């Protein structure tokens, strides 16, 4: 029931009822419906386009998305830096380490090859930032593969370095007796006069004169394979297998300080100078074998001589004189 309104009439000094004007009621009803329509339209627009008005939760999620985008950008920059460092390591690996150890370089195509086959990133599709996520994932997986290849390469280089270290320790690289003044080298490798027949004969070793009982040393790491007098001409002698195709022989000894099968290192005392076998005077006949062939031992004295000393010894060894065996 609508309220009845009154007004005060000063002439009659009484309250009179206000009669509503004709059509006013219809106007009020129309205004009500118009307001209701406008309000409903505004609500519908808000529902259809939530970007106009966001809830606190939606605002928080939007901030998180922006932060994730920023973090992905930082990740891409960091991966670019890692890739630059890795390229430098790969370059040194191919052009320094692998060259030094005589290993074939790893082709760039093998290091940077992608992943073929089915779509590995299908599960990352359909998101607002799918391109960004897939791109970062691809870079990361390629970096991981390159790191695995580089790690395996460094493992190979480590093995080669160990083998190189073993080789350098095994090669006969010093003189078999102490020869500080370079006066004990009596006869070198090459054609020499035989002390018994006086005929020119190929002398396939070096003779070091020394008093009987002078220590004889192993010239490289290895294993004693012979310590006997069962080889014609050498008398009491020792043979050391150094591996890598190298063998050294020490002849005309007076006695041994090692036995067959014993491991020795460069500089170990293995025996003593004598004059056993086909020998004219006390000395150590020294030979170096490579792959079954006797070679000139003077090429291996880098471990105990300076450049000047080596030059002097090389000159003395080249003299065609008489050997002692």
Short mmCIF file of C-alpha atoms in Angstrom, two decimals:
data_model
loop_
_atom_site.label_atom_id
_atom_site.label_comp_id
_atom_site.label_asym_id
_atom_site.label_seq_id
_atom_site.Cartn_x
_atom_site.Cartn_y
_atom_site.Cartn_z
CA UNK A 1 0.00 0.00 0.00
CA UNK A 2 1.42 3.32 -1.10
CA UNK A 3 1.86 6.09 1.41
CA UNK A 4 -0.68 8.94 1.51
CA UNK A 5 0.98 12.36 1.50
CA UNK A 6 -0.48 15.60 2.91
CA UNK A 7 0.38 19.27 2.77
CA UNK A 8 -0.58 22.16 5.18
CA UNK A 9 -3.04 24.70 3.77
CA UNK A 10 -2.41 28.05 5.48
CA UNK A 11 -5.66 29.50 4.31
CA UNK A 12 -7.84 26.86 5.86
CA UNK A 13 -5.37 26.11 8.59
CA UNK A 14 -5.72 22.39 7.91
CA UNK A 15 -3.90 19.47 6.26
CA UNK A 16 -5.04 18.49 2.81
CA UNK A 17 -4.36 15.26 0.95
CA UNK A 18 -1.96 15.45 -2.02
CA UNK A 19 -3.59 13.89 -4.99
CA UNK A 20 -1.07 12.25 -7.42
CA UNK A 21 -0.95 13.73 -10.87
CA UNK A 22 -2.19 11.69 -13.76
CA UNK A 23 0.57 9.72 -15.54
CA UNK A 24 3.07 10.10 -12.69
CA UNK A 25 2.61 6.51 -11.66
CA UNK A 26 3.28 5.29 -15.16
CA UNK A 27 6.46 7.38 -15.33
CA UNK A 28 7.74 5.95 -12.06
CA UNK A 29 7.14 2.42 -13.25
CA UNK A 30 8.97 3.16 -16.50
CA UNK A 31 11.95 4.63 -14.65
CA UNK A 32 12.14 1.56 -12.47
CA UNK A 33 12.31 -0.79 -15.45
CA UNK A 34 14.90 1.39 -17.21
CA UNK A 35 17.13 1.40 -14.10
CA UNK A 36 16.75 -2.34 -13.70
CA UNK A 37 17.69 -2.86 -17.37
CA UNK A 38 20.78 -0.69 -17.08
CA UNK A 39 21.88 -2.39 -13.89
CA UNK A 40 21.45 -5.83 -15.48
CA UNK A 41 23.41 -4.75 -18.55
CA UNK A 42 26.29 -3.52 -16.41
CA UNK A 43 26.37 -6.80 -14.48
CA UNK A 44 26.34 -8.75 -17.75
CA UNK A 45 29.27 -6.76 -19.11
CA UNK A 46 31.21 -7.41 -15.92
CA UNK A 47 30.56 -11.13 -16.20
CA UNK A 48 31.50 -11.24 -19.90
CA UNK A 49 34.69 -9.22 -19.49
CA UNK A 50 36.30 -9.95 -16.16
CA UNK A 51 39.32 -7.84 -17.14
CA UNK A 52 37.27 -4.77 -16.30
CA UNK A 53 37.10 -5.78 -12.69
CA UNK A 54 39.54 -8.38 -11.25
CA UNK A 55 39.33 -10.11 -7.95
CA UNK A 56 42.34 -10.02 -5.56
CA UNK A 57 43.07 -13.66 -6.46
CA UNK A 58 43.09 -12.87 -10.16
CA UNK A 59 45.38 -9.89 -9.59
CA UNK A 60 47.76 -12.13 -7.61
CA UNK A 61 47.80 -14.74 -10.38
CA UNK A 62 48.49 -12.05 -12.98
CA UNK A 63 51.48 -10.85 -10.94
CA UNK A 64 52.76 -14.44 -10.69
CA UNK A 65 52.48 -14.87 -14.47
CA UNK A 66 54.47 -11.69 -15.03
CA UNK A 67 57.08 -12.93 -12.57
CA UNK A 68 57.29 -16.27 -14.37
CA UNK A 69 57.82 -14.50 -17.69
CA UNK A 70 60.59 -12.44 -16.11
CA UNK A 71 62.21 -15.56 -14.65
CA UNK A 72 62.10 -17.29 -18.04
CA UNK A 73 63.84 -14.30 -19.60
CA UNK A 74 66.56 -14.47 -16.92
CA UNK A 75 66.87 -18.22 -17.50
CA UNK A 76 67.37 -17.68 -21.24
CA UNK A 77 70.10 -15.12 -20.54
CA UNK A 78 71.86 -17.47 -18.12
CA UNK A 79 71.65 -20.34 -20.61
CA UNK A 80 73.17 -18.06 -23.25
CA UNK A 81 76.09 -17.35 -20.90
CA UNK A 82 76.52 -21.06 -20.15
CA UNK A 83 76.44 -21.81 -23.87
CA UNK A 84 79.22 -19.26 -24.49
CA UNK A 85 81.42 -20.80 -21.79
CA UNK A 86 80.69 -24.29 -23.08
CA UNK A 87 81.65 -23.28 -26.63
CA UNK A 88 85.00 -22.05 -25.30
CA UNK A 89 85.61 -25.35 -23.50
CA UNK A 90 84.62 -27.33 -26.60
CA UNK A 91 87.00 -25.27 -28.72
CA UNK A 92 89.93 -25.89 -26.35
CA UNK A 93 88.98 -29.54 -26.13
CA UNK A 94 89.11 -29.98 -29.92
CA UNK A 95 92.08 -27.73 -30.71
CA UNK A 96 94.35 -28.25 -27.68
CA UNK A 97 93.62 -31.28 -25.53
CA UNK A 98 92.56 -33.74 -28.25
CA UNK A 99 95.31 -32.54 -30.59
CA UNK A 100 97.96 -32.94 -27.90
CA UNK A 101 96.87 -36.48 -27.11
CA UNK A 102 96.38 -37.34 -30.80
CA UNK A 103 92.62 -37.90 -30.51
CA UNK A 104 90.19 -37.02 -33.28
CA UNK A 105 88.20 -33.81 -32.65
CA UNK A 106 84.46 -34.13 -32.05
CA UNK A 107 82.50 -32.58 -34.96
CA UNK A 108 80.33 -29.58 -34.14
CA UNK A 109 77.35 -31.31 -35.75
CA UNK A 110 77.67 -34.13 -33.23
CA UNK A 111 77.97 -31.75 -30.28
CA UNK A 112 75.01 -29.53 -31.22
CA UNK A 113 72.65 -32.05 -32.84
CA UNK A 114 69.04 -31.76 -31.71
CA UNK A 115 66.52 -34.45 -30.89
CA UNK A 116 64.62 -36.01 -33.78
CA UNK A 117 61.54 -38.19 -33.87
CA UNK A 118 58.20 -37.46 -32.22
CA UNK A 119 57.18 -34.09 -30.84
CA UNK A 120 58.87 -34.06 -27.44
CA UNK A 121 57.13 -30.86 -26.36
CA UNK A 122 53.49 -31.60 -27.15
CA UNK A 123 52.63 -31.55 -23.46
CA UNK A 124 53.83 -27.94 -23.29
CA UNK A 125 51.54 -26.69 -26.05
CA UNK A 126 48.22 -24.89 -25.54
CA UNK A 127 49.35 -22.38 -22.92
CA UNK A 128 49.56 -18.59 -23.22
CA UNK A 129 53.37 -18.74 -23.03
CA UNK A 130 53.92 -22.09 -24.76
CA UNK A 131 56.49 -20.68 -27.22
CA UNK A 132 58.56 -19.25 -24.37
CA UNK A 133 58.41 -22.47 -22.33
CA UNK A 134 59.18 -24.75 -25.31
CA UNK A 135 62.09 -22.55 -26.42
CA UNK A 136 63.67 -22.59 -22.96
CA UNK A 137 63.18 -26.34 -22.66
CA UNK A 138 64.82 -26.98 -26.04
CA UNK A 139 67.86 -24.86 -25.12
CA UNK A 140 68.21 -26.60 -21.77
CA UNK A 141 68.05 -30.09 -23.30
CA UNK A 142 70.62 -29.21 -25.98
CA UNK A 143 72.94 -27.82 -23.31
CA UNK A 144 72.52 -31.00 -21.28
CA UNK A 145 73.43 -33.14 -24.29
CA UNK A 146 76.49 -31.03 -25.09
CA UNK A 147 77.61 -31.25 -21.46
CA UNK A 148 77.28 -35.04 -21.55
CA UNK A 149 79.37 -35.22 -24.74
CA UNK A 150 81.99 -32.87 -23.26
CA UNK A 151 82.10 -34.86 -20.03
CA UNK A 152 82.75 -38.09 -21.96
CA UNK A 153 85.43 -36.32 -23.99
CA UNK A 154 87.20 -35.15 -20.82
CA UNK A 155 87.02 -38.69 -19.43
CA UNK A 156 88.72 -39.88 -22.62
CA UNK A 157 91.35 -37.14 -22.33
CA UNK A 158 91.97 -38.16 -18.72
CA UNK A 159 92.57 -41.76 -19.80
CA UNK A 160 94.87 -40.58 -22.59
CA UNK A 161 96.76 -38.36 -20.15
CA UNK A 162 97.27 -41.29 -17.78
CA UNK A 163 98.49 -43.43 -20.67
CA UNK A 164 100.78 -40.58 -21.76
CA UNK A 165 102.13 -40.28 -18.22
CA UNK A 166 102.75 -44.02 -18.11
CA UNK A 167 104.47 -43.85 -21.51
CA UNK A 168 106.75 -40.99 -20.46
CA UNK A 169 107.69 -42.87 -17.28
CA UNK A 170 108.29 -46.09 -19.22
CA UNK A 171 110.48 -44.80 -22.07
CA UNK A 172 114.19 -45.43 -21.33
CA UNK A 173 115.23 -41.82 -20.78
CA UNK A 174 118.44 -41.81 -18.70
CA UNK A 175 121.89 -43.35 -18.96
CA UNK A 176 122.29 -46.75 -17.28
CA UNK A 177 125.26 -45.69 -15.14
CA UNK A 178 126.25 -42.43 -13.48
CA UNK A 179 128.11 -40.45 -16.13
CA UNK A 180 128.21 -36.91 -14.86
CA UNK A 181 131.35 -35.91 -16.74
CA UNK A 182 130.36 -37.79 -19.92
CA UNK A 183 133.69 -39.67 -19.85
CA UNK A 184 132.37 -43.22 -19.54
CA UNK A 185 130.79 -43.52 -22.97
CA UNK A 186 133.37 -45.64 -24.79
CA UNK A 187 131.55 -46.62 -27.98
CA UNK A 188 128.30 -45.57 -29.58
CA UNK A 189 125.70 -47.12 -31.86
CA UNK A 190 126.84 -47.81 -35.43
CA UNK A 191 129.69 -49.37 -37.39
CA UNK A 192 132.63 -50.08 -35.10
CA UNK A 193 135.80 -52.15 -35.04
CA UNK A 194 135.32 -55.51 -33.32
CA UNK A 195 137.77 -55.80 -30.37
CA UNK A 196 138.47 -59.48 -31.13
CA UNK A 197 138.40 -59.76 -34.92
CA UNK A 198 139.25 -56.11 -35.71
CA UNK A 199 136.62 -56.26 -38.47
CA UNK A 200 134.04 -53.47 -38.95
CA UNK A 201 130.85 -54.66 -37.40
CA UNK A 202 127.49 -53.10 -36.61
CA UNK A 203 127.44 -52.23 -32.91
CA UNK A 204 123.76 -52.05 -31.95
CA UNK A 205 124.14 -50.49 -28.52
CA UNK A 206 126.34 -48.20 -26.42
CA UNK A 207 129.29 -49.17 -24.21
CA UNK A 208 129.86 -47.36 -20.90
CA UNK A 209 133.21 -48.02 -19.24
CA UNK A 210 133.24 -48.23 -15.44
CA UNK A 211 135.08 -50.13 -12.70
CA UNK A 212 133.75 -53.55 -11.83
CA UNK A 213 130.93 -53.24 -9.29
CA UNK A 214 129.72 -49.82 -10.49
CA UNK A 215 125.91 -49.57 -10.02
CA UNK A 216 123.69 -50.01 -13.07
CA UNK A 217 120.25 -48.35 -13.04
CA UNK A 218 116.93 -49.01 -14.79
CA UNK A 219 116.43 -46.36 -17.44
CA UNK A 220 112.61 -46.46 -17.31
CA UNK A 221 109.67 -48.06 -15.51
CA UNK A 222 109.01 -51.67 -16.44
CA UNK A 223 109.17 -55.34 -15.56
CA UNK A 224 112.32 -57.49 -15.53
CA UNK A 225 111.78 -60.22 -18.12
CA UNK A 226 115.27 -61.71 -18.02
CA UNK A 227 118.16 -61.76 -15.54
CA UNK A 228 120.49 -64.56 -16.71
CA UNK A 229 123.48 -65.46 -18.88
CA UNK A 230 121.61 -67.59 -21.41
CA UNK A 231 122.11 -65.25 -24.36
CA UNK A 232 125.26 -65.54 -26.48
CA UNK A 233 127.76 -62.72 -26.03
CA UNK A 234 125.92 -60.69 -23.38
CA UNK A 235 127.10 -62.69 -20.38
CA UNK A 236 125.20 -61.87 -17.20
CA UNK A 237 122.57 -59.47 -18.43
CA UNK A 238 119.17 -57.98 -17.62
CA UNK A 239 116.26 -57.18 -19.91
CA UNK A 240 113.43 -54.87 -18.87
CA UNK A 241 110.12 -54.71 -20.71
CA UNK A 242 108.86 -51.12 -20.44
CA UNK A 243 105.62 -51.66 -22.34
CA UNK A 244 104.52 -49.62 -25.34
CA UNK A 245 106.92 -51.71 -27.46
CA UNK A 246 110.09 -50.65 -25.54
CA UNK A 247 112.71 -52.99 -24.06
CA UNK A 248 116.13 -52.18 -22.59
CA UNK A 249 119.12 -54.53 -22.20
CA UNK A 250 122.09 -54.27 -19.81
CA UNK A 251 124.96 -56.64 -20.63
CA UNK A 252 128.25 -57.97 -19.18
CA UNK A 253 127.17 -57.49 -15.54
CA UNK A 254 128.98 -58.94 -12.55
CA UNK A 255 125.81 -59.61 -10.52
CA UNK A 256 122.11 -58.73 -10.29
CA UNK A 257 120.07 -56.73 -7.83
CA UNK A 258 116.70 -57.78 -9.31
CA UNK A 259 114.97 -61.00 -10.36
CA UNK A 260 112.73 -62.00 -13.25
CA UNK A 261 109.17 -60.70 -12.90
CA UNK A 262 110.14 -57.84 -10.60
CA UNK A 263 108.69 -54.38 -11.28
CA UNK A 264 111.21 -51.55 -11.38
CA UNK A 265 111.10 -47.79 -11.74
CA UNK A 266 113.42 -45.44 -13.53
CA UNK A 267 116.57 -44.96 -11.44
CA UNK A 268 116.24 -48.23 -9.46
CA UNK A 269 119.52 -50.13 -8.87
CA UNK A 270 119.27 -53.34 -10.93
CA UNK A 271 122.83 -54.68 -11.11
CA UNK A 272 126.56 -54.00 -11.19
CA UNK A 273 129.14 -53.53 -13.95
CA UNK A 274 131.28 -56.55 -14.85
CA UNK A 275 133.02 -58.11 -17.82
CA UNK A 276 131.12 -61.36 -18.32
CA UNK A 277 130.40 -62.85 -21.74
CA UNK A 278 132.10 -61.53 -24.87
CA UNK A 279 133.76 -58.51 -23.27
CA UNK A 280 137.24 -57.01 -23.50
CA UNK A 281 137.06 -54.93 -20.30
CA UNK A 282 134.58 -54.05 -17.51
CA UNK A 283 131.75 -52.05 -18.99
CA UNK A 284 127.97 -51.96 -19.42
CA UNK A 285 126.68 -52.73 -22.89
CA UNK A 286 123.33 -50.96 -23.19
CA UNK A 287 120.65 -51.48 -25.84
CA UNK A 288 117.15 -50.08 -26.49
CA UNK A 289 114.62 -52.08 -28.49
CA UNK A 290 111.44 -50.73 -30.06
CA UNK A 291 108.91 -53.16 -31.49
CA UNK A 292 111.55 -55.87 -31.73
CA UNK A 293 114.20 -53.71 -33.47
CA UNK A 294 117.34 -52.31 -31.83
CA UNK A 295 117.59 -48.53 -32.11
CA UNK A 296 120.17 -45.92 -31.10
CA UNK A 297 119.88 -45.36 -27.30
CA UNK A 298 121.30 -41.84 -27.56
CA UNK A 299 117.94 -40.63 -28.81
CA UNK A 300 116.45 -41.25 -25.33
CA UNK A 301 118.76 -39.40 -22.92
CA UNK A 302 116.54 -36.32 -22.58
CA UNK A 303 115.79 -37.28 -18.97
CA UNK A 304 119.31 -36.75 -17.63
CA UNK A 305 121.18 -34.38 -19.97
CA UNK A 306 121.04 -30.70 -20.78
CA UNK A 307 121.11 -29.58 -24.41
CA UNK A 308 124.87 -28.91 -24.26
CA UNK A 309 125.61 -32.22 -22.56
CA UNK A 310 123.53 -34.08 -25.09
CA UNK A 311 125.39 -32.38 -27.94
CA UNK A 312 128.74 -33.40 -26.43
CA UNK A 313 127.62 -36.99 -25.89
CA UNK A 314 126.22 -37.16 -29.43
CA UNK A 315 129.57 -36.04 -30.84
CA UNK A 316 131.45 -38.64 -28.80
CA UNK A 317 129.05 -41.42 -29.77
CA UNK A 318 129.41 -40.63 -33.46
CA UNK A 319 133.16 -41.41 -33.44
CA UNK A 320 133.88 -44.65 -35.26
CA UNK A 321 136.19 -46.35 -32.78
CA UNK A 322 136.55 -49.81 -31.30
CA UNK A 323 133.74 -51.30 -29.26
CA UNK A 324 134.36 -53.26 -26.04
CA UNK A 325 132.28 -56.31 -26.99
#
